[in-house]
Amino acid sequence: DAKTTQPNSMESNEEEPVHLPCNHSTISGTDYIHWYRQLPSQGPEYVIHGLTSNVNNRMASLAIAEDRKSSTLILHRATLRDAAVYYCILKSYNTDKLIFGTGTRLQVFP
Amino acid sequence: EPEVTQTPSHQVTQMGQEVILRCVPISNHLYFYWYRQILGQKVEFLVSFYNNEISEKSEIFDDQFSVERPDGSNFTLKIRSTKLEDSAMYFCASSEIFGGETQYFGPGTRLLVL
């Protein structure tokens, strides 16, 4: 299973942008980059995913490096509700299992 | 918005007892999953299920575990003889298509084995 590396923790102030980095230098051509988050005492929640191009949705943006060896999840304006553990996961098109790492714990301060 | 539901939210059992954890996936979804998270540890994949068959399973999913879709709405995880180390949060998830972009997770069942 392809491995990702994320910082253990990050901090942000409310209403500021947050850039959560992820390194995945061993990514293969069939791997999609998925981001999930887990709010306290809840199940994981899908955030966004992409293959090569940058992606935007109502929750976040995903910036993918040209060589695909790293990506950044961007929360444009952090809210207190965004405090969670964020997981960067590589998933090939031919499997359904999500392999979670330890993720980045994001703290958001008022 | 449709959501995955799980019952019970908490279950306490004695070591060696059988437990059944229940999940109601989103109604038009065809792929179903169980994950678990031991307190303070990573979320771990257990099994995926499609068309009444296991598609993929992890090393954790040994003969003590089984899954079933007994009717058109429920998806269950059975642990035949619980061990202390089975204490964890168990999450059910579902997705509409294979390799689909989103797996929708339920709120989890916290299992405590004494």
Coordinates of N, CA, C and O in Angstrom, one line a residue, chain A:
Chain A
D1 N 0.8 -1.2 0.0 CA 0.0 0.0 0.0 C 0.9 1.2 0.0 O 1.8 1.3 0.8
A2 N 0.6 2.2 -0.9 CA 1.4 3.4 -1.0 C 1.3 4.2 0.3 O 0.2 4.3 0.9
K3 N 2.4 4.8 0.7 CA 2.5 5.5 2.0 C 2.4 7.0 1.8 O 2.8 7.6 0.8
T4 N 1.8 7.6 2.8 CA 1.7 9.1 2.8 C 2.3 9.5 4.1 O 2.3 8.8 5.1
T5 N 2.9 10.8 4.0 CA 3.5 11.4 5.2 C 2.8 12.7 5.5 O 2.7 13.6 4.6
Q6 N 2.3 12.9 6.7 CA 1.6 14.1 7.1 C 2.2 14.6 8.4 O 2.6 13.8 9.2
P7 N 2.2 16.0 8.6 CA 2.6 16.4 10.0 C 1.6 15.9 11.0 O 0.4 15.7 10.7
N8 N 2.1 15.7 12.2 CA 1.2 15.2 13.3 C 0.1 16.2 13.6 O -1.0 15.8 13.9
S9 N 0.5 17.4 13.7 CA -0.5 18.4 14.1 C -0.3 19.8 13.4 O 0.9 20.1 13.0
M10 N -1.3 20.5 13.3 CA -1.2 21.9 12.8 C -2.3 22.8 13.6 O -3.2 22.2 14.2
E11 N -2.0 24.0 13.6 CA -2.9 25.0 14.3 C -3.3 26.1 13.3 O -2.6 26.4 12.4
S12 N -4.5 26.6 13.6 CA -5.0 27.7 12.8 C -5.9 28.6 13.6 O -6.5 28.1 14.6
N13 N -6.0 29.8 13.2 CA -7.1 30.7 13.8 C -8.3 30.6 13.0 O -8.2 30.4 11.7
E14 N -9.4 30.8 13.6 CA -10.7 30.8 12.9 C -10.7 31.9 11.8 O -10.1 32.9 11.9
E15 N -11.3 31.5 10.7 CA -11.5 32.4 9.5 C -10.2 32.6 8.7 O -10.2 33.3 7.8
E16 N -9.1 31.9 9.1 CA -7.9 32.0 8.3 C -7.8 30.7 7.4 O -8.4 29.7 7.7
P17 N -7.1 30.9 6.3 CA -6.9 29.7 5.4 C -5.9 28.7 6.1 O -5.0 29.1 6.9
V18 N -6.1 27.4 5.8 CA -5.3 26.4 6.3 C -4.8 25.5 5.1 O -5.6 25.1 4.3
H19 N -3.5 25.3 5.1 CA -2.9 24.4 4.1 C -2.3 23.2 4.8 O -1.4 23.3 5.5
L20 N -2.9 22.0 4.5 CA -2.5 20.8 5.1 C -1.7 20.0 4.1 O -2.2 19.6 3.1
P21 N -0.4 19.8 4.3 CA 0.4 19.1 3.3 C 0.4 17.6 3.5 O 0.2 17.1 4.6
C22 N 0.7 16.9 2.4 CA 0.8 15.5 2.4 C 1.9 15.1 1.3 O 1.8 15.6 0.2
N23 N 2.8 14.3 1.8 CA 3.8 13.8 0.8 C 3.5 12.3 0.5 O 3.2 11.5 1.4
H24 N 3.6 12.0 -0.8 CA 3.4 10.7 -1.2 C 4.3 10.4 -2.4 O 3.9 10.2 -3.6
S25 N 5.6 10.3 -2.1 CA 6.6 10.2 -3.1 C 6.6 8.9 -3.9 O 7.1 8.8 -5.0
T26 N 5.9 7.8 -3.3 CA 5.9 6.5 -4.0 C 4.5 6.3 -4.7 O 4.2 5.2 -5.0
I27 N 3.8 7.4 -5.0 CA 2.5 7.2 -5.6 C 2.7 6.6 -7.0 O 3.6 6.8 -7.7
S28 N 1.7 5.7 -7.3 CA 1.7 5.1 -8.6 C 0.7 5.8 -9.6 O -0.1 6.5 -9.1
G29 N 0.8 5.5 -10.8 CA -0.1 6.1 -11.8 C -1.5 5.8 -11.6 O -2.4 6.6 -12.0
T30 N -1.9 4.8 -10.9 CA -3.3 4.4 -10.7 C -3.8 4.9 -9.4 O -5.0 4.6 -9.1
D31 N -3.0 5.6 -8.6 CA -3.5 6.0 -7.3 C -4.2 7.4 -7.3 O -3.6 8.3 -7.9
Y32 N -5.4 7.4 -6.8 CA -6.0 8.7 -6.5 C -5.7 9.2 -5.1 O -5.4 8.4 -4.2
I33 N -5.7 10.5 -5.0 CA -5.4 11.1 -3.7 C -6.7 11.5 -3.0 O -7.4 12.3 -3.6
H34 N -7.0 10.8 -1.9 CA -8.2 11.1 -1.2 C -7.9 11.8 0.1 O -6.9 11.5 0.8
W35 N -8.8 12.6 0.5 CA -8.7 13.2 1.9 C -10.0 13.0 2.6 O -11.1 13.2 2.1
Y36 N -9.9 12.5 3.8 CA -11.0 12.3 4.7 C -10.7 13.0 6.0 O -9.5 13.3 6.3
R37 N -11.7 13.3 6.8 CA -11.4 13.9 8.1 C -12.3 13.2 9.1 O -13.3 12.6 8.8
Q38 N -11.8 13.2 10.4 CA -12.6 12.6 11.4 C -12.7 13.6 12.6 O -11.7 14.0 13.2
L39 N -13.9 14.1 12.7 CA -14.2 15.0 13.8 C -14.3 14.2 15.1 O -14.5 13.0 15.1
P40 N -14.1 14.8 16.2 CA -14.1 14.1 17.5 C -15.3 13.2 17.7 O -16.4 13.7 17.5
S41 N -15.1 12.0 18.1 CA -16.1 11.0 18.4 C -17.1 10.8 17.2 O -18.2 10.4 17.4
Q42 N -16.6 10.9 16.0 CA -17.4 10.6 14.8 C -16.6 9.7 13.9 O -15.4 9.5 14.0
G43 N -17.4 9.2 12.9 CA -16.7 8.4 11.8 C -16.0 9.3 10.8 O -16.3 10.5 10.7
P44 N -15.1 8.7 10.0 CA -14.5 9.5 9.0 C -15.5 10.1 8.0 O -16.6 9.5 7.8
E45 N -15.1 11.2 7.4 CA -16.0 11.9 6.5 C -15.2 12.3 5.3 O -14.0 12.8 5.4
Y46 N -15.7 12.0 4.1 CA -15.0 12.3 2.9 C -14.9 13.8 2.7 O -15.8 14.6 3.0
V47 N -13.7 14.3 2.3 CA -13.5 15.7 2.0 C -13.4 16.0 0.5 O -14.2 16.8 0.0
I48 N -12.4 15.3 -0.1 CA -12.2 15.6 -1.5 C -11.2 14.6 -2.1 O -10.6 13.9 -1.3
H49 N -11.2 14.5 -3.4 CA -10.2 13.6 -4.0 C -9.8 14.1 -5.4 O -10.5 14.9 -6.0
G50 N -8.6 13.6 -5.8 CA -8.2 14.0 -7.2 C -7.1 13.1 -7.7 O -6.6 12.2 -7.0
L51 N -6.9 13.2 -9.0 CA -5.9 12.4 -9.6 C -4.6 13.2 -10.1 O -3.5 12.9 -9.6
T52 N -4.9 14.2 -10.9 CA -3.7 15.0 -11.4 C -4.0 16.5 -11.3 O -3.1 17.2 -10.9
S53 N -5.2 16.8 -11.6 CA -5.6 18.3 -11.6 C -6.0 18.7 -10.2 O -6.5 18.0 -9.4
N54 N -5.9 20.0 -10.0 CA -6.4 20.6 -8.8 C -7.9 20.5 -8.8 O -8.6 20.5 -9.8
V55 N -8.5 20.3 -7.6 CA -9.9 20.1 -7.4 C -10.5 21.1 -6.4 O -9.8 21.4 -5.4
N56 N -11.7 21.5 -6.6 CA -12.4 22.3 -5.7 C -13.8 21.7 -5.4 O -14.5 21.2 -6.3
N57 N -14.2 21.8 -4.2 CA -15.6 21.5 -3.9 C -16.1 22.4 -2.7 O -15.3 23.3 -2.4
R58 N -17.3 22.2 -2.2 CA -17.8 23.1 -1.3 C -17.0 23.1 0.1 O -17.1 24.0 0.8
M59 N -16.3 22.0 0.3 CA -15.6 21.9 1.6 C -14.2 22.4 1.5 O -13.7 23.0 2.5
A60 N -13.5 22.2 0.4 CA -12.1 22.4 0.4 C -11.6 22.5 -1.1 O -12.3 22.2 -2.0
S61 N -10.3 22.7 -1.2 CA -9.6 22.6 -2.5 C -8.4 21.7 -2.3 O -7.9 21.5 -1.2
L62 N -8.1 21.0 -3.4 CA -7.0 20.1 -3.3 C -6.0 20.5 -4.4 O -6.4 20.6 -5.6
A63 N -4.8 20.8 -4.0 CA -3.7 21.2 -4.9 C -2.8 20.0 -5.0 O -2.2 19.6 -4.0
I64 N -2.5 19.6 -6.3 CA -1.7 18.4 -6.5 C -0.5 18.9 -7.3 O -0.6 19.5 -8.3
A65 N 0.7 18.5 -6.7 CA 2.0 18.9 -7.4 C 2.0 18.2 -8.8 O 1.4 17.2 -9.1
E66 N 2.8 18.9 -9.7 CA 2.9 18.4 -11.1 C 3.4 17.0 -11.1 O 3.0 16.2 -12.0
D67 N 4.4 16.7 -10.3 CA 4.9 15.3 -10.3 C 4.1 14.3 -9.4 O 4.4 13.1 -9.3
R68 N 3.0 14.8 -8.8 CA 2.1 14.1 -8.0 C 2.7 13.5 -6.7 O 2.1 12.6 -6.1
K69 N 3.9 13.9 -6.4 CA 4.5 13.4 -5.2 C 4.1 14.1 -3.9 O 4.5 13.7 -2.8
S70 N 3.3 15.1 -4.0 CA 2.8 15.8 -2.9 C 1.5 16.4 -3.2 O 1.2 16.7 -4.4
S71 N 0.7 16.7 -2.2 CA -0.5 17.5 -2.4 C -0.8 18.3 -1.1 O -0.2 18.1 -0.1
T72 N -1.7 19.2 -1.3 CA -2.1 20.1 -0.2 C -3.6 20.3 -0.1 O -4.2 20.6 -1.2
L73 N -4.2 20.0 1.0 CA -5.6 20.3 1.2 C -5.7 21.7 1.7 O -5.0 22.1 2.7
I74 N -6.6 22.5 1.1 CA -6.7 23.9 1.5 C -8.1 24.1 2.0 O -9.1 23.8 1.3
L75 N -8.2 24.5 3.3 CA -9.5 25.0 3.8 C -9.4 26.5 3.7 O -8.5 27.1 4.3
H76 N -10.3 27.1 3.0 CA -10.2 28.5 2.7 C -10.4 29.4 3.9 O -9.7 30.5 4.0
R77 N -11.3 29.1 4.7 CA -11.6 29.8 5.9 C -11.9 28.8 7.0 O -13.0 28.3 7.1
A78 N -11.0 28.6 7.9 CA -11.2 27.6 8.9 C -12.3 28.0 9.9 O -12.4 29.2 10.3
T79 N -13.1 27.1 10.3 CA -14.1 27.3 11.4 C -13.8 26.4 12.5 O -13.0 25.4 12.4
L80 N -14.4 26.6 13.7 CA -14.2 25.8 14.8 C -14.6 24.3 14.5 O -14.0 23.4 15.0
R81 N -15.6 24.2 13.6 CA -16.1 22.9 13.3 C -15.1 22.1 12.4 O -15.2 20.9 12.2
D82 N -14.1 22.8 11.9 CA -13.1 22.1 11.1 C -12.0 21.4 11.9 O -11.1 20.8 11.4
A83 N -12.0 21.6 13.2 CA -11.1 20.9 14.1 C -11.3 19.4 14.0 O -12.4 18.9 14.3
A84 N -10.3 18.7 13.5 CA -10.5 17.3 13.2 C -9.1 16.7 12.9 O -8.1 17.4 12.8
V85 N -9.1 15.4 12.7 CA -7.9 14.7 12.2 C -8.1 14.6 10.7 O -9.2 14.0 10.3
Y86 N -7.2 15.0 9.9 CA -7.3 15.0 8.4 C -6.4 13.9 7.9 O -5.2 13.9 8.2
Y87 N -6.9 13.0 7.1 CA -6.2 11.9 6.5 C -6.0 12.0 5.0 O -7.0 12.3 4.3
C88 N -4.8 11.9 4.6 CA -4.4 11.9 3.2 C -4.2 10.4 2.8 O -3.4 9.7 3.5
I89 N -5.0 9.9 1.9 CA -5.0 8.5 1.6 C -4.8 8.3 0.1 O -5.5 8.9 -0.7
L90 N -3.9 7.4 -0.3 CA -3.8 7.0 -1.7 C -4.6 5.7 -1.9 O -4.5 4.8 -1.2
K91 N -5.5 5.8 -2.9 CA -6.3 4.6 -3.2 C -6.3 4.4 -4.7 O -6.6 5.2 -5.5
S92 N -5.9 3.1 -5.1 CA -5.9 2.8 -6.5 C -7.3 2.5 -7.0 O -8.2 2.2 -6.2
Y93 N -7.5 2.7 -8.3 CA -8.9 2.5 -8.8 C -9.4 1.1 -8.7 O -10.6 0.8 -8.7
N94 N -8.4 0.1 -8.5 CA -8.8 -1.3 -8.5 C -9.0 -1.9 -7.1 O -9.0 -3.1 -6.9
T95 N -9.1 -1.0 -6.1 CA -9.4 -1.5 -4.7 C -10.4 -0.5 -4.1 O -10.5 0.6 -4.5
D96 N -11.1 -1.0 -3.1 CA -12.0 -0.2 -2.4 C -11.6 0.1 -1.0 O -12.2 0.9 -0.3
K97 N -10.5 -0.5 -0.5 CA -10.2 -0.3 0.9 C -9.4 1.0 1.1 O -8.6 1.3 0.3
L98 N -9.8 1.7 2.1 CA -9.1 2.9 2.5 C -8.0 2.5 3.6 O -8.4 1.9 4.6
I99 N -6.8 2.9 3.4 CA -5.7 2.7 4.3 C -5.4 4.0 5.0 O -4.8 4.9 4.4
F100 N -5.8 4.1 6.3 CA -5.7 5.3 7.0 C -4.3 5.3 7.7 O -3.9 4.3 8.3
G101 N -3.7 6.5 7.7 CA -2.5 6.7 8.5 C -2.8 7.4 9.8 O -4.0 7.2 10.2
T102 N -1.9 8.1 10.3 CA -2.2 8.8 11.6 C -2.7 10.2 11.4 O -3.3 10.8 12.3
G103 N -2.6 10.7 10.2 CA -3.2 12.0 9.8 C -2.6 13.2 10.5 O -1.6 13.1 11.3
T104 N -3.2 14.3 10.2 CA -2.8 15.6 10.9 C -4.0 16.1 11.7 O -5.1 16.2 11.3
R105 N -3.7 16.3 13.0 CA -4.7 16.8 13.9 C -4.7 18.3 13.8 O -3.7 19.0 14.1
L106 N -5.8 18.9 13.3 CA -5.9 20.3 13.1 C -6.7 20.9 14.3 O -7.8 20.5 14.6
Q107 N -6.0 21.9 14.9 CA -6.7 22.7 16.0 C -7.0 24.0 15.4 O -6.2 24.7 14.8
V108 N -8.2 24.5 15.7 CA -8.7 25.8 15.3 C -9.0 26.6 16.5 O -9.8 26.2 17.3
F109 N -8.4 27.8 16.6 CA -8.6 28.7 17.7 C -9.5 29.8 17.4 O -9.4 30.4 16.3
P110 N -10.4 30.2 18.3 CA -11.3 31.4 18.1 C -10.5 32.7 18.0 O -9.4 32.8 18.5

